[in-house]
Amino acid sequence: MSQNNPDTPTPKEETLEKKPKGRSSIDMTEGAPAKKLLLFCIPLLLGNIMQQLYNTVDSMVVGRFVSSNALAAVGASGPIIHLMVAFFMGLSAGASILISQSFGAKEYKKLEDTIHTILSLTLIVSVVIAAVGAAISPLILRLLNTPEEVFPMANTYMIITFIGIISLMLYNLINAVLHGTGDARSPFIILVICCIINIILDLVFVLAFDWGVAGVAWATVIAQTCSVVFGLWRINTGDKVFRIHLKKLRPTKSIVLSILRLGVPSGAQNALSSVGNILVQSVINSFGPVIMAANVAVIKVDSFCTMPIMTFGTAVTVFVGQNAGAGKNDRIKDGVRSALMMSVGISLVISIVLFLWGNYPLALFTQEQAVIQAGMDKFHRVAPFYFCMAVFGVFSGAIRGQGYAIAPMLIGVGTMFVGRVPVAFLLSRAIGANGIHWSLSVQWALEAVIIVLYYHFGGWQKKAAQLKEKREREAAAQAAASGKSA
């Protein structure tokens, strides 16, 4: 990070408003929407795959070279860790929307101020989460009925992961910054390098040093720290329209309020969904290590297979954000339609593959046939509903990109607590573990139906337009007041 005096304008800062966009960024306000979405999605998808490989490699290594109990231990900590970072991830999403809109409107000074503000907030929040998470890990695992044979390893994995959560949150923010400016290529290159580091360290720490779950946890922390270093280096030495300066790392009140307005709904959805997942995890834990291990394996396979679906949702948010910032609302509908067709088509292919041949990827995580069969039971009940995820992802991404994030939050949280959680508790008692799997399908179906109805009939476009006009009036008033005081 540069340490230039922020009070002394540099030539770079003086021309910030006129500086051309970086070559690695994609301007989605021009050209065919489908083509621009694909150009953005391909490196974004590959980057997301690399990101997912971090924890997936952890699970593969401990599942194949340690034990199924170790695999269950890694999975038991997942929902808890996600809960601790979920709200912040929502704030990152809010920052990404603000970054996209500033980039599309070519307001580069505001873009740089936004980045410094969210970075300073991230440093504060991540330190608090690391300390609190490591301290309460044993208590939470006990409350979730974690089996005794799994508990020691799960606790070790959680504590180490929380120690390294600062790097995790910082890199997720760097990703949001790069993606918000249309750059999906740089995160992909960084993740390829760091994923290789993670794989090598996993094998060294587990096979050579015999550290077990502690080894894969430390490997991930080290690799994520490398991601942060490389990401900051890319921003400050690349062709970006902004730079990060240490002395500028302080919150700007108006930007904090904007980030909270855009990010709190997503953060609340993430946090409440994590609470729901923890409740479901407690039901899964009650069925013992085999079902726990199968659930971990399915989640890891599922995370790769649903990655294209989630990628289109992210791309739509950036696409809509940039075009809304540029005032090109006529392009938005075309982009949403193109993304929906591509995402649903891909989801149907994935559903067929997992329904028929899901046992092959499951075998990468375990050789125990009981675990593989339990995993296939889940695939048979959730895979046919992947298209529902595609529908929800695209439409909710479009709504968020316009800066109106409350409705997707309410839909996501509502379907979790009205659909998945009660169905999981009730059906698991009636038909066993398969009842938990059906609860996920119920949630996805409800999300898709409600978001389609809201997108077409909810009047959100009018509300989003009114909100934008209000922000523009406030910004104009602030600028006028600043001019008078000067």
Short mmCIF file of C-alpha atoms in Angstrom, two decimals:
data_model
loop_
_atom_site.label_atom_id
_atom_site.label_comp_id
_atom_site.label_asym_id
_atom_site.label_seq_id
_atom_site.Cartn_x
_atom_site.Cartn_y
_atom_site.Cartn_z
CA MET A 1 0.00 0.00 0.00
CA SER A 2 1.23 3.45 -0.79
CA GLN A 3 1.90 5.84 2.09
CA ASN A 4 1.57 9.15 0.20
CA ASN A 5 0.27 12.10 2.18
CA PRO A 6 -3.46 12.18 1.45
CA ASP A 7 -3.58 15.94 2.00
CA THR A 8 -1.15 16.58 -0.86
CA PRO A 9 -2.79 15.85 -4.20
CA THR A 10 -0.67 13.78 -6.55
CA PRO A 11 -0.95 14.01 -10.32
CA LYS A 12 -2.74 10.68 -10.28
CA GLU A 13 -5.33 11.94 -7.80
CA GLU A 14 -5.83 15.26 -9.60
CA THR A 15 -6.84 13.49 -12.82
CA LEU A 16 -8.75 10.69 -11.15
CA GLU A 17 -12.11 11.75 -12.57
CA LYS A 18 -10.75 11.70 -16.14
CA LYS A 19 -8.58 8.63 -15.96
CA PRO A 20 -9.57 5.85 -18.40
CA LYS A 21 -10.72 2.51 -17.12
CA GLY A 22 -8.20 -0.25 -16.58
CA ARG A 23 -7.64 -2.74 -19.38
CA SER A 24 -8.54 -5.69 -17.15
CA SER A 25 -11.94 -4.21 -16.28
CA ILE A 26 -15.05 -4.85 -18.36
CA ASP A 27 -17.36 -1.97 -19.18
CA MET A 28 -20.82 -3.56 -19.25
CA THR A 29 -22.55 -0.36 -20.33
CA GLU A 30 -21.60 -0.93 -23.99
CA GLY A 31 -21.88 -3.86 -26.41
CA ALA A 32 -24.11 -6.94 -26.53
CA PRO A 33 -25.32 -7.75 -22.98
CA ALA A 34 -25.00 -11.55 -23.40
CA LYS A 35 -21.44 -11.25 -24.68
CA LYS A 36 -20.38 -8.90 -21.87
CA LEU A 37 -21.96 -11.20 -19.26
CA LEU A 38 -20.08 -14.20 -20.65
CA LEU A 39 -16.78 -12.29 -20.82
CA PHE A 40 -17.24 -11.43 -17.16
CA CYS A 41 -18.61 -14.83 -16.09
CA ILE A 42 -15.88 -17.04 -17.52
CA PRO A 43 -12.95 -15.72 -15.43
CA LEU A 44 -15.31 -15.13 -12.50
CA LEU A 45 -16.46 -18.76 -12.64
CA LEU A 46 -12.90 -20.05 -12.89
CA GLY A 47 -11.91 -17.82 -9.98
CA ASN A 48 -14.83 -19.05 -7.89
CA ILE A 49 -13.82 -22.64 -8.63
CA MET A 50 -10.31 -21.89 -7.43
CA GLN A 51 -11.72 -20.24 -4.32
CA GLN A 52 -13.87 -23.28 -3.59
CA LEU A 53 -10.88 -25.58 -4.00
CA TYR A 54 -9.44 -24.19 -0.75
CA ASN A 55 -11.88 -25.92 1.58
CA THR A 56 -12.67 -28.72 -0.84
CA VAL A 57 -9.07 -29.86 -0.91
CA ASP A 58 -9.12 -29.77 2.89
CA SER A 59 -12.09 -32.15 2.90
CA MET A 60 -10.61 -34.44 0.25
CA VAL A 61 -7.30 -34.75 2.05
CA VAL A 62 -8.74 -35.47 5.50
CA GLY A 63 -11.48 -37.72 4.09
CA ARG A 64 -9.07 -39.85 2.07
CA PHE A 65 -5.95 -39.76 4.25
CA VAL A 66 -7.22 -39.29 7.81
CA SER A 67 -10.77 -40.61 8.46
CA SER A 68 -14.48 -40.05 7.86
CA ASN A 69 -14.66 -38.60 11.38
CA ALA A 70 -12.10 -35.98 10.32
CA LEU A 71 -14.25 -35.20 7.29
CA ALA A 72 -17.27 -34.81 9.56
CA ALA A 73 -15.24 -32.53 11.86
CA VAL A 74 -14.34 -30.18 9.00
CA GLY A 75 -17.99 -30.02 7.95
CA ALA A 76 -19.34 -29.49 11.47
CA SER A 77 -17.55 -26.15 11.73
CA GLY A 78 -18.73 -24.82 8.36
CA PRO A 79 -22.11 -23.32 9.32
CA ILE A 80 -20.67 -21.73 12.47
CA ILE A 81 -17.80 -20.04 10.65
CA HIS A 82 -20.18 -18.86 7.96
CA LEU A 83 -22.43 -17.33 10.60
CA MET A 84 -19.55 -15.35 12.06
CA VAL A 85 -18.60 -13.82 8.70
CA ALA A 86 -22.05 -13.76 7.11
CA PHE A 87 -23.04 -10.24 8.05
CA PHE A 88 -19.73 -8.83 6.85
CA MET A 89 -20.14 -10.64 3.54
CA GLY A 90 -23.37 -8.73 3.11
CA LEU A 91 -21.53 -5.46 3.69
CA SER A 92 -19.00 -6.52 1.05
CA ALA A 93 -21.90 -7.13 -1.34
CA GLY A 94 -23.20 -3.64 -0.56
CA ALA A 95 -19.75 -2.18 -1.21
CA SER A 96 -19.57 -4.07 -4.51
CA ILE A 97 -22.87 -2.55 -5.65
CA LEU A 98 -21.69 0.95 -4.72
CA ILE A 99 -18.38 0.31 -6.50
CA SER A 100 -20.19 -0.92 -9.63
CA GLN A 101 -22.44 2.12 -9.71
CA SER A 102 -19.53 4.54 -9.17
CA PHE A 103 -17.49 2.78 -11.84
CA GLY A 104 -20.38 2.86 -14.33
CA ALA A 105 -20.93 6.57 -13.64
CA LYS A 106 -17.15 7.21 -13.93
CA GLU A 107 -17.08 8.77 -10.45
CA TYR A 108 -13.55 7.56 -9.71
CA LYS A 109 -12.95 9.73 -6.64
CA LYS A 110 -16.04 8.28 -4.99
CA LEU A 111 -14.87 4.83 -6.06
CA GLU A 112 -11.54 5.27 -4.27
CA ASP A 113 -13.19 6.69 -1.14
CA THR A 114 -15.57 3.71 -1.04
CA ILE A 115 -12.69 1.26 -1.22
CA HIS A 116 -10.76 2.92 1.62
CA THR A 117 -13.87 3.07 3.77
CA ILE A 118 -14.79 -0.61 3.44
CA LEU A 119 -11.15 -1.65 3.94
CA SER A 120 -10.94 0.20 7.24
CA LEU A 121 -14.23 -1.32 8.42
CA THR A 122 -13.04 -4.80 7.41
CA LEU A 123 -9.86 -4.57 9.48
CA ILE A 124 -11.84 -3.64 12.60
CA VAL A 125 -14.63 -6.21 12.17
CA SER A 126 -12.33 -9.11 11.28
CA VAL A 127 -10.19 -8.70 14.41
CA VAL A 128 -13.31 -8.78 16.61
CA ILE A 129 -14.72 -11.85 14.84
CA ALA A 130 -11.40 -13.70 15.11
CA ALA A 131 -11.18 -13.14 18.86
CA VAL A 132 -14.81 -13.92 19.64
CA GLY A 133 -15.02 -16.92 17.32
CA ALA A 134 -11.93 -18.65 18.71
CA ALA A 135 -13.15 -18.11 22.29
CA ILE A 136 -16.67 -19.52 21.87
CA SER A 137 -15.94 -22.39 19.45
CA PRO A 138 -16.17 -25.19 22.08
CA LEU A 139 -19.44 -23.83 23.48
CA ILE A 140 -21.12 -23.66 20.08
CA LEU A 141 -20.00 -27.17 19.11
CA ARG A 142 -21.52 -28.51 22.35
CA LEU A 143 -24.79 -26.70 21.69
CA LEU A 144 -24.95 -28.32 18.24
CA ASN A 145 -24.78 -31.85 19.64
CA THR A 146 -21.44 -32.54 17.96
CA PRO A 147 -20.58 -36.24 18.55
CA GLU A 148 -17.75 -36.88 21.00
CA GLU A 149 -15.69 -38.77 18.42
CA VAL A 150 -15.75 -35.69 16.19
CA PHE A 151 -15.60 -32.89 18.78
CA PRO A 152 -11.80 -32.53 19.40
CA MET A 153 -10.96 -32.31 15.70
CA ALA A 154 -13.88 -29.97 14.95
CA ASN A 155 -12.80 -27.64 17.76
CA THR A 156 -9.19 -27.57 16.55
CA TYR A 157 -10.24 -26.82 12.98
CA MET A 158 -12.60 -24.03 14.06
CA ILE A 159 -10.09 -22.25 16.30
CA ILE A 160 -7.36 -22.20 13.63
CA THR A 161 -9.86 -21.06 10.98
CA PHE A 162 -11.00 -18.18 13.18
CA ILE A 163 -7.38 -17.15 13.77
CA GLY A 164 -6.99 -16.76 10.01
CA ILE A 165 -10.36 -15.15 9.37
CA ILE A 166 -8.77 -11.71 8.97
CA SER A 167 -7.11 -12.87 5.75
CA LEU A 168 -10.34 -14.50 4.57
CA MET A 169 -12.38 -11.33 5.03
CA LEU A 170 -9.75 -9.05 3.51
CA TYR A 171 -9.47 -11.14 0.38
CA ASN A 172 -13.23 -11.42 -0.01
CA LEU A 173 -13.29 -7.63 0.09
CA ILE A 174 -10.49 -7.38 -2.49
CA ASN A 175 -12.53 -9.73 -4.68
CA ALA A 176 -15.57 -7.47 -4.27
CA VAL A 177 -13.50 -4.44 -5.28
CA LEU A 178 -12.10 -6.09 -8.40
CA HIS A 179 -15.42 -7.63 -9.42
CA GLY A 180 -17.27 -4.37 -8.85
CA THR A 181 -15.04 -2.67 -11.44
CA GLY A 182 -15.64 -5.50 -13.91
CA ASP A 183 -12.31 -7.27 -13.35
CA ALA A 184 -12.76 -11.02 -12.90
CA ARG A 185 -9.42 -11.95 -14.50
CA SER A 186 -7.09 -10.75 -11.76
CA PRO A 187 -8.85 -12.65 -8.91
CA PHE A 188 -8.72 -15.80 -11.05
CA ILE A 189 -4.96 -15.57 -11.60
CA ILE A 190 -4.35 -14.90 -7.92
CA LEU A 191 -6.55 -17.79 -6.85
CA VAL A 192 -4.83 -20.25 -9.20
CA ILE A 193 -1.49 -19.44 -7.60
CA CYS A 194 -2.79 -19.58 -4.03
CA CYS A 195 -4.83 -22.73 -4.62
CA ILE A 196 -1.65 -24.49 -5.71
CA ILE A 197 0.02 -23.26 -2.52
CA ASN A 198 -2.89 -24.59 -0.48
CA ILE A 199 -2.82 -28.04 -2.11
CA ILE A 200 0.92 -28.40 -1.59
CA LEU A 201 0.70 -27.33 2.06
CA ASP A 202 -2.29 -29.64 2.67
CA LEU A 203 -0.32 -32.65 1.50
CA VAL A 204 2.87 -31.63 3.32
CA PHE A 205 1.14 -30.87 6.65
CA VAL A 206 -1.07 -33.99 6.60
CA LEU A 207 1.07 -36.65 4.93
CA ALA A 208 4.57 -35.51 5.94
CA PHE A 209 3.91 -33.81 9.31
CA ASP A 210 0.82 -35.85 10.30
CA TRP A 211 -1.03 -32.78 11.60
CA GLY A 212 -4.50 -34.04 10.59
CA VAL A 213 -7.28 -31.43 10.53
CA ALA A 214 -4.93 -28.84 12.05
CA GLY A 215 -2.68 -29.23 9.01
CA VAL A 216 -5.40 -28.49 6.44
CA ALA A 217 -6.61 -25.56 8.54
CA TRP A 218 -3.16 -23.96 8.69
CA ALA A 219 -2.62 -24.61 4.99
CA THR A 220 -5.79 -22.68 4.17
CA VAL A 221 -4.86 -19.77 6.44
CA ILE A 222 -1.41 -19.42 4.85
CA ALA A 223 -2.82 -19.63 1.32
CA GLN A 224 -5.48 -17.01 2.07
CA THR A 225 -2.84 -14.67 3.48
CA CYS A 226 -0.91 -15.02 0.23
CA SER A 227 -4.13 -14.12 -1.64
CA VAL A 228 -4.38 -10.87 0.31
CA VAL A 229 -0.78 -9.92 -0.42
CA PHE A 230 -1.10 -10.68 -4.13
CA GLY A 231 -4.47 -8.89 -4.35
CA LEU A 232 -3.15 -5.69 -2.80
CA TRP A 233 -0.11 -5.85 -5.05
CA ARG A 234 -2.34 -6.24 -8.12
CA ILE A 235 -4.42 -3.19 -7.21
CA ASN A 236 -1.47 -0.92 -6.47
CA THR A 237 0.76 -1.93 -9.40
CA GLY A 238 -1.84 -2.65 -12.08
CA ASP A 239 -3.88 -0.58 -14.52
CA LYS A 240 -6.69 0.29 -12.12
CA VAL A 241 -8.36 3.68 -11.80
CA PHE A 242 -7.68 3.68 -8.07
CA ARG A 243 -4.92 2.98 -5.57
CA ILE A 244 -4.92 2.01 -1.89
CA HIS A 245 -3.13 4.42 0.48
CA LEU A 246 -2.49 3.52 4.12
CA LYS A 247 -3.19 7.03 5.37
CA LYS A 248 -6.56 7.09 3.62
CA LEU A 249 -7.84 4.06 5.51
CA ARG A 250 -10.55 5.85 7.43
CA PRO A 251 -14.35 5.68 7.13
CA THR A 252 -16.28 8.35 5.24
CA LYS A 253 -19.63 8.86 6.92
CA SER A 254 -21.78 9.24 3.81
CA ILE A 255 -20.19 6.18 2.21
CA VAL A 256 -20.59 4.12 5.39
CA LEU A 257 -24.29 4.96 5.38
CA SER A 258 -24.59 3.97 1.71
CA ILE A 259 -22.77 0.69 2.30
CA LEU A 260 -24.99 -0.07 5.28
CA ARG A 261 -28.12 0.72 3.27
CA LEU A 262 -27.06 -1.63 0.49
CA GLY A 263 -25.24 -4.22 2.58
CA VAL A 264 -27.30 -4.65 5.76
CA PRO A 265 -30.16 -6.46 3.97
CA SER A 266 -27.73 -8.92 2.38
CA GLY A 267 -25.79 -9.24 5.63
CA ALA A 268 -28.97 -9.89 7.58
CA GLN A 269 -30.02 -12.50 5.03
CA ASN A 270 -26.62 -14.21 5.24
CA ALA A 271 -26.59 -14.15 9.03
CA LEU A 272 -30.16 -15.38 9.47
CA SER A 273 -29.67 -18.04 6.81
CA SER A 274 -26.58 -19.17 8.70
CA VAL A 275 -28.67 -19.45 11.86
CA GLY A 276 -31.11 -21.60 9.91
CA ASN A 277 -28.26 -23.75 8.58
CA ILE A 278 -26.93 -24.22 12.10
CA LEU A 279 -30.35 -25.39 13.25
CA VAL A 280 -30.45 -27.85 10.36
CA GLN A 281 -26.87 -28.92 11.14
CA SER A 282 -27.96 -29.84 14.65
CA VAL A 283 -30.55 -32.18 13.11
CA ILE A 284 -27.91 -33.65 10.79
CA ASN A 285 -25.55 -34.20 13.74
CA SER A 286 -28.21 -36.22 15.52
CA PHE A 287 -27.99 -38.88 12.79
CA GLY A 288 -24.30 -39.55 13.49
CA PRO A 289 -20.94 -39.36 11.65
CA VAL A 290 -22.03 -41.21 8.47
CA ILE A 291 -24.79 -38.72 7.64
CA MET A 292 -22.54 -35.84 8.73
CA ALA A 293 -19.72 -36.99 6.45
CA ALA A 294 -22.13 -37.59 3.55
CA ASN A 295 -23.57 -34.11 3.97
CA VAL A 296 -20.07 -32.57 3.86
CA ALA A 297 -19.19 -34.50 0.69
CA VAL A 298 -22.44 -33.49 -1.01
CA ILE A 299 -21.96 -29.84 -0.06
CA LYS A 300 -18.44 -29.85 -1.50
CA VAL A 301 -19.55 -31.43 -4.78
CA ASP A 302 -22.64 -29.22 -4.84
CA SER A 303 -20.55 -26.08 -4.33
CA PHE A 304 -18.73 -26.72 -7.60
CA CYS A 305 -21.82 -27.76 -9.55
CA THR A 306 -23.83 -24.72 -8.48
CA MET A 307 -20.92 -22.36 -9.09
CA PRO A 308 -22.03 -21.45 -12.65
CA ILE A 309 -25.49 -20.64 -11.29
CA MET A 310 -24.14 -18.40 -8.54
CA THR A 311 -21.71 -16.78 -10.98
CA PHE A 312 -24.51 -15.55 -13.21
CA GLY A 313 -26.23 -14.06 -10.16
CA THR A 314 -23.07 -12.11 -9.29
CA ALA A 315 -22.55 -11.06 -12.90
CA VAL A 316 -26.11 -9.75 -13.17
CA THR A 317 -25.60 -7.64 -10.04
CA VAL A 318 -22.48 -6.03 -11.55
CA PHE A 319 -24.13 -5.67 -14.97
CA VAL A 320 -27.22 -4.00 -13.55
CA GLY A 321 -25.16 -1.87 -11.16
CA GLN A 322 -22.95 -0.48 -13.92
CA ASN A 323 -25.85 0.21 -16.28
CA ALA A 324 -27.97 1.74 -13.53
CA GLY A 325 -25.03 4.00 -12.63
CA ALA A 326 -24.69 5.00 -16.29
CA GLY A 327 -28.43 5.59 -16.58
CA LYS A 328 -28.86 2.87 -19.25
CA ASN A 329 -31.93 1.13 -17.93
CA ASP A 330 -32.91 -0.07 -21.40
CA ARG A 331 -30.00 -2.55 -21.34
CA ILE A 332 -30.94 -4.07 -18.01
CA LYS A 333 -33.89 -6.20 -19.17
CA ASP A 334 -31.89 -7.65 -22.06
CA GLY A 335 -29.04 -8.56 -19.72
CA VAL A 336 -31.33 -10.18 -17.15
CA ARG A 337 -33.11 -12.21 -19.84
CA SER A 338 -29.82 -13.46 -21.31
CA ALA A 339 -28.42 -14.40 -17.90
CA LEU A 340 -31.61 -16.26 -16.97
CA MET A 341 -31.57 -18.39 -20.12
CA MET A 342 -27.92 -19.32 -19.73
CA SER A 343 -28.14 -20.00 -16.00
CA VAL A 344 -31.27 -22.18 -16.17
CA GLY A 345 -29.88 -24.14 -19.13
CA ILE A 346 -26.65 -24.92 -17.28
CA SER A 347 -28.53 -25.87 -14.10
CA LEU A 348 -30.63 -28.47 -15.93
CA VAL A 349 -27.52 -30.17 -17.33
CA ILE A 350 -25.91 -30.24 -13.88
CA SER A 351 -29.07 -31.70 -12.32
CA ILE A 352 -29.07 -34.64 -14.73
CA VAL A 353 -25.38 -35.37 -14.20
CA LEU A 354 -25.60 -35.38 -10.40
CA PHE A 355 -28.85 -37.33 -10.28
CA LEU A 356 -27.40 -40.15 -12.42
CA TRP A 357 -23.67 -40.10 -11.70
CA GLY A 358 -23.19 -38.17 -8.45
CA ASN A 359 -21.50 -41.18 -6.83
CA TYR A 360 -18.31 -40.59 -8.83
CA PRO A 361 -17.47 -37.14 -7.42
CA LEU A 362 -18.56 -38.31 -3.96
CA ALA A 363 -15.93 -41.06 -4.14
CA LEU A 364 -13.25 -38.36 -4.27
CA PHE A 365 -14.01 -37.59 -0.62
CA THR A 366 -14.53 -41.05 0.86
CA GLN A 367 -14.30 -44.74 0.03
CA GLU A 368 -16.96 -45.74 2.56
CA GLN A 369 -19.99 -47.03 0.62
CA ALA A 370 -22.40 -46.10 3.39
CA VAL A 371 -21.31 -42.47 3.13
CA ILE A 372 -21.53 -42.48 -0.68
CA GLN A 373 -25.02 -44.01 -0.61
CA ALA A 374 -26.20 -41.44 1.92
CA GLY A 375 -24.80 -38.72 -0.35
CA MET A 376 -26.69 -40.09 -3.36
CA ASP A 377 -29.89 -40.08 -1.30
CA LYS A 378 -29.46 -36.34 -0.92
CA PHE A 379 -28.62 -35.75 -4.59
CA HIS A 380 -31.76 -37.61 -5.68
CA ARG A 381 -33.87 -35.17 -3.67
CA VAL A 382 -32.14 -31.83 -4.32
CA ALA A 383 -30.57 -32.05 -7.80
CA PRO A 384 -33.90 -31.71 -9.72
CA PHE A 385 -34.43 -28.31 -8.07
CA TYR A 386 -31.19 -26.62 -9.12
CA PHE A 387 -33.04 -24.58 -11.76
CA CYS A 388 -34.87 -22.88 -8.88
CA MET A 389 -31.53 -21.62 -7.60
CA ALA A 390 -30.78 -20.22 -11.06
CA VAL A 391 -34.07 -18.32 -11.18
CA PHE A 392 -33.63 -16.86 -7.70
CA GLY A 393 -29.98 -15.96 -8.29
CA VAL A 394 -30.57 -13.99 -11.49
CA PHE A 395 -33.67 -12.09 -10.39
CA SER A 396 -32.35 -11.28 -6.91
CA GLY A 397 -29.04 -10.16 -8.46
CA ALA A 398 -30.89 -7.81 -10.78
CA ILE A 399 -32.88 -6.28 -7.94
CA ARG A 400 -29.77 -5.82 -5.78
CA GLY A 401 -27.85 -4.27 -8.67
CA GLN A 402 -30.45 -1.50 -8.78
CA GLY A 403 -29.66 -0.78 -5.12
CA TYR A 404 -32.87 -2.28 -3.73
CA ALA A 405 -31.75 -5.22 -1.59
CA ILE A 406 -34.48 -5.54 1.03
CA ALA A 407 -36.88 -7.81 -0.87
CA PRO A 408 -34.32 -10.54 -1.77
CA MET A 409 -33.27 -10.55 1.89
CA LEU A 410 -36.83 -11.02 3.14
CA ILE A 411 -37.50 -13.76 0.59
CA GLY A 412 -34.31 -15.66 1.43
CA VAL A 413 -34.82 -15.44 5.19
CA GLY A 414 -38.53 -16.12 5.00
CA THR A 415 -38.17 -19.29 2.95
CA MET A 416 -35.43 -20.51 5.29
CA PHE A 417 -37.51 -20.21 8.47
CA VAL A 418 -40.94 -20.88 7.01
CA GLY A 419 -39.76 -23.58 4.63
CA ARG A 420 -36.47 -25.31 5.29
CA VAL A 421 -36.10 -25.29 9.07
CA PRO A 422 -39.59 -26.51 10.06
CA VAL A 423 -39.70 -29.03 7.19
CA ALA A 424 -36.29 -30.41 8.23
CA PHE A 425 -37.39 -30.91 11.83
CA LEU A 426 -40.76 -32.42 10.94
CA LEU A 427 -39.80 -34.66 8.02
CA SER A 428 -36.61 -35.93 9.68
CA ARG A 429 -38.75 -37.37 12.45
CA ALA A 430 -41.12 -38.94 9.95
CA ILE A 431 -38.79 -40.32 7.24
CA GLY A 432 -35.29 -39.89 8.66
CA ALA A 433 -32.35 -38.03 7.09
CA ASN A 434 -34.10 -37.78 3.72
CA GLY A 435 -36.51 -35.35 5.34
CA ILE A 436 -33.61 -32.92 5.81
CA HIS A 437 -32.77 -33.17 2.12
CA TRP A 438 -36.35 -32.48 1.04
CA SER A 439 -36.37 -29.35 3.20
CA LEU A 440 -33.65 -27.80 1.02
CA SER A 441 -35.65 -28.48 -2.15
CA VAL A 442 -38.72 -26.91 -0.55
CA GLN A 443 -36.77 -23.74 0.23
CA TRP A 444 -35.35 -23.42 -3.30
CA ALA A 445 -38.78 -23.89 -4.88
CA LEU A 446 -40.37 -21.27 -2.63
CA GLU A 447 -37.55 -18.79 -3.36
CA ALA A 448 -37.98 -19.17 -7.11
CA VAL A 449 -41.75 -18.76 -7.13
CA ILE A 450 -41.75 -15.71 -4.84
CA ILE A 451 -38.86 -13.89 -6.56
CA VAL A 452 -40.50 -14.30 -9.99
CA LEU A 453 -43.77 -12.88 -8.70
CA TYR A 454 -41.98 -10.01 -6.97
CA TYR A 455 -39.77 -9.18 -9.94
CA HIS A 456 -42.75 -8.82 -12.26
CA PHE A 457 -45.43 -7.49 -9.93
CA GLY A 458 -43.69 -6.11 -6.83
CA GLY A 459 -43.20 -2.55 -8.04
CA TRP A 460 -39.53 -2.63 -7.04
CA GLN A 461 -38.39 -0.84 -10.23
CA LYS A 462 -40.38 2.24 -9.25
CA LYS A 463 -39.05 2.12 -5.69
CA ALA A 464 -35.47 1.70 -6.91
CA ALA A 465 -35.87 4.67 -9.28
CA GLN A 466 -37.26 6.82 -6.48
CA LEU A 467 -34.39 5.78 -4.20
CA LYS A 468 -31.85 6.70 -6.89
CA GLU A 469 -33.45 10.10 -7.44
CA LYS A 470 -33.38 10.76 -3.70
CA ARG A 471 -29.66 9.91 -3.50
CA GLU A 472 -28.91 12.15 -6.48
CA ARG A 473 -30.76 15.08 -4.87
CA GLU A 474 -28.87 14.54 -1.60
CA ALA A 475 -25.55 14.39 -3.45
CA ALA A 476 -26.37 17.58 -5.37
CA ALA A 477 -27.33 19.34 -2.14
CA GLN A 478 -24.08 18.23 -0.50
CA ALA A 479 -22.05 19.43 -3.47
CA ALA A 480 -23.83 22.80 -3.41
CA ALA A 481 -23.22 23.17 0.31
CA SER A 482 -19.54 22.31 -0.14
CA GLY A 483 -19.24 24.92 -2.89
CA LYS A 484 -20.75 27.63 -0.70
CA SER A 485 -18.52 26.80 2.27
CA ALA A 486 -15.46 26.93 -0.01
#
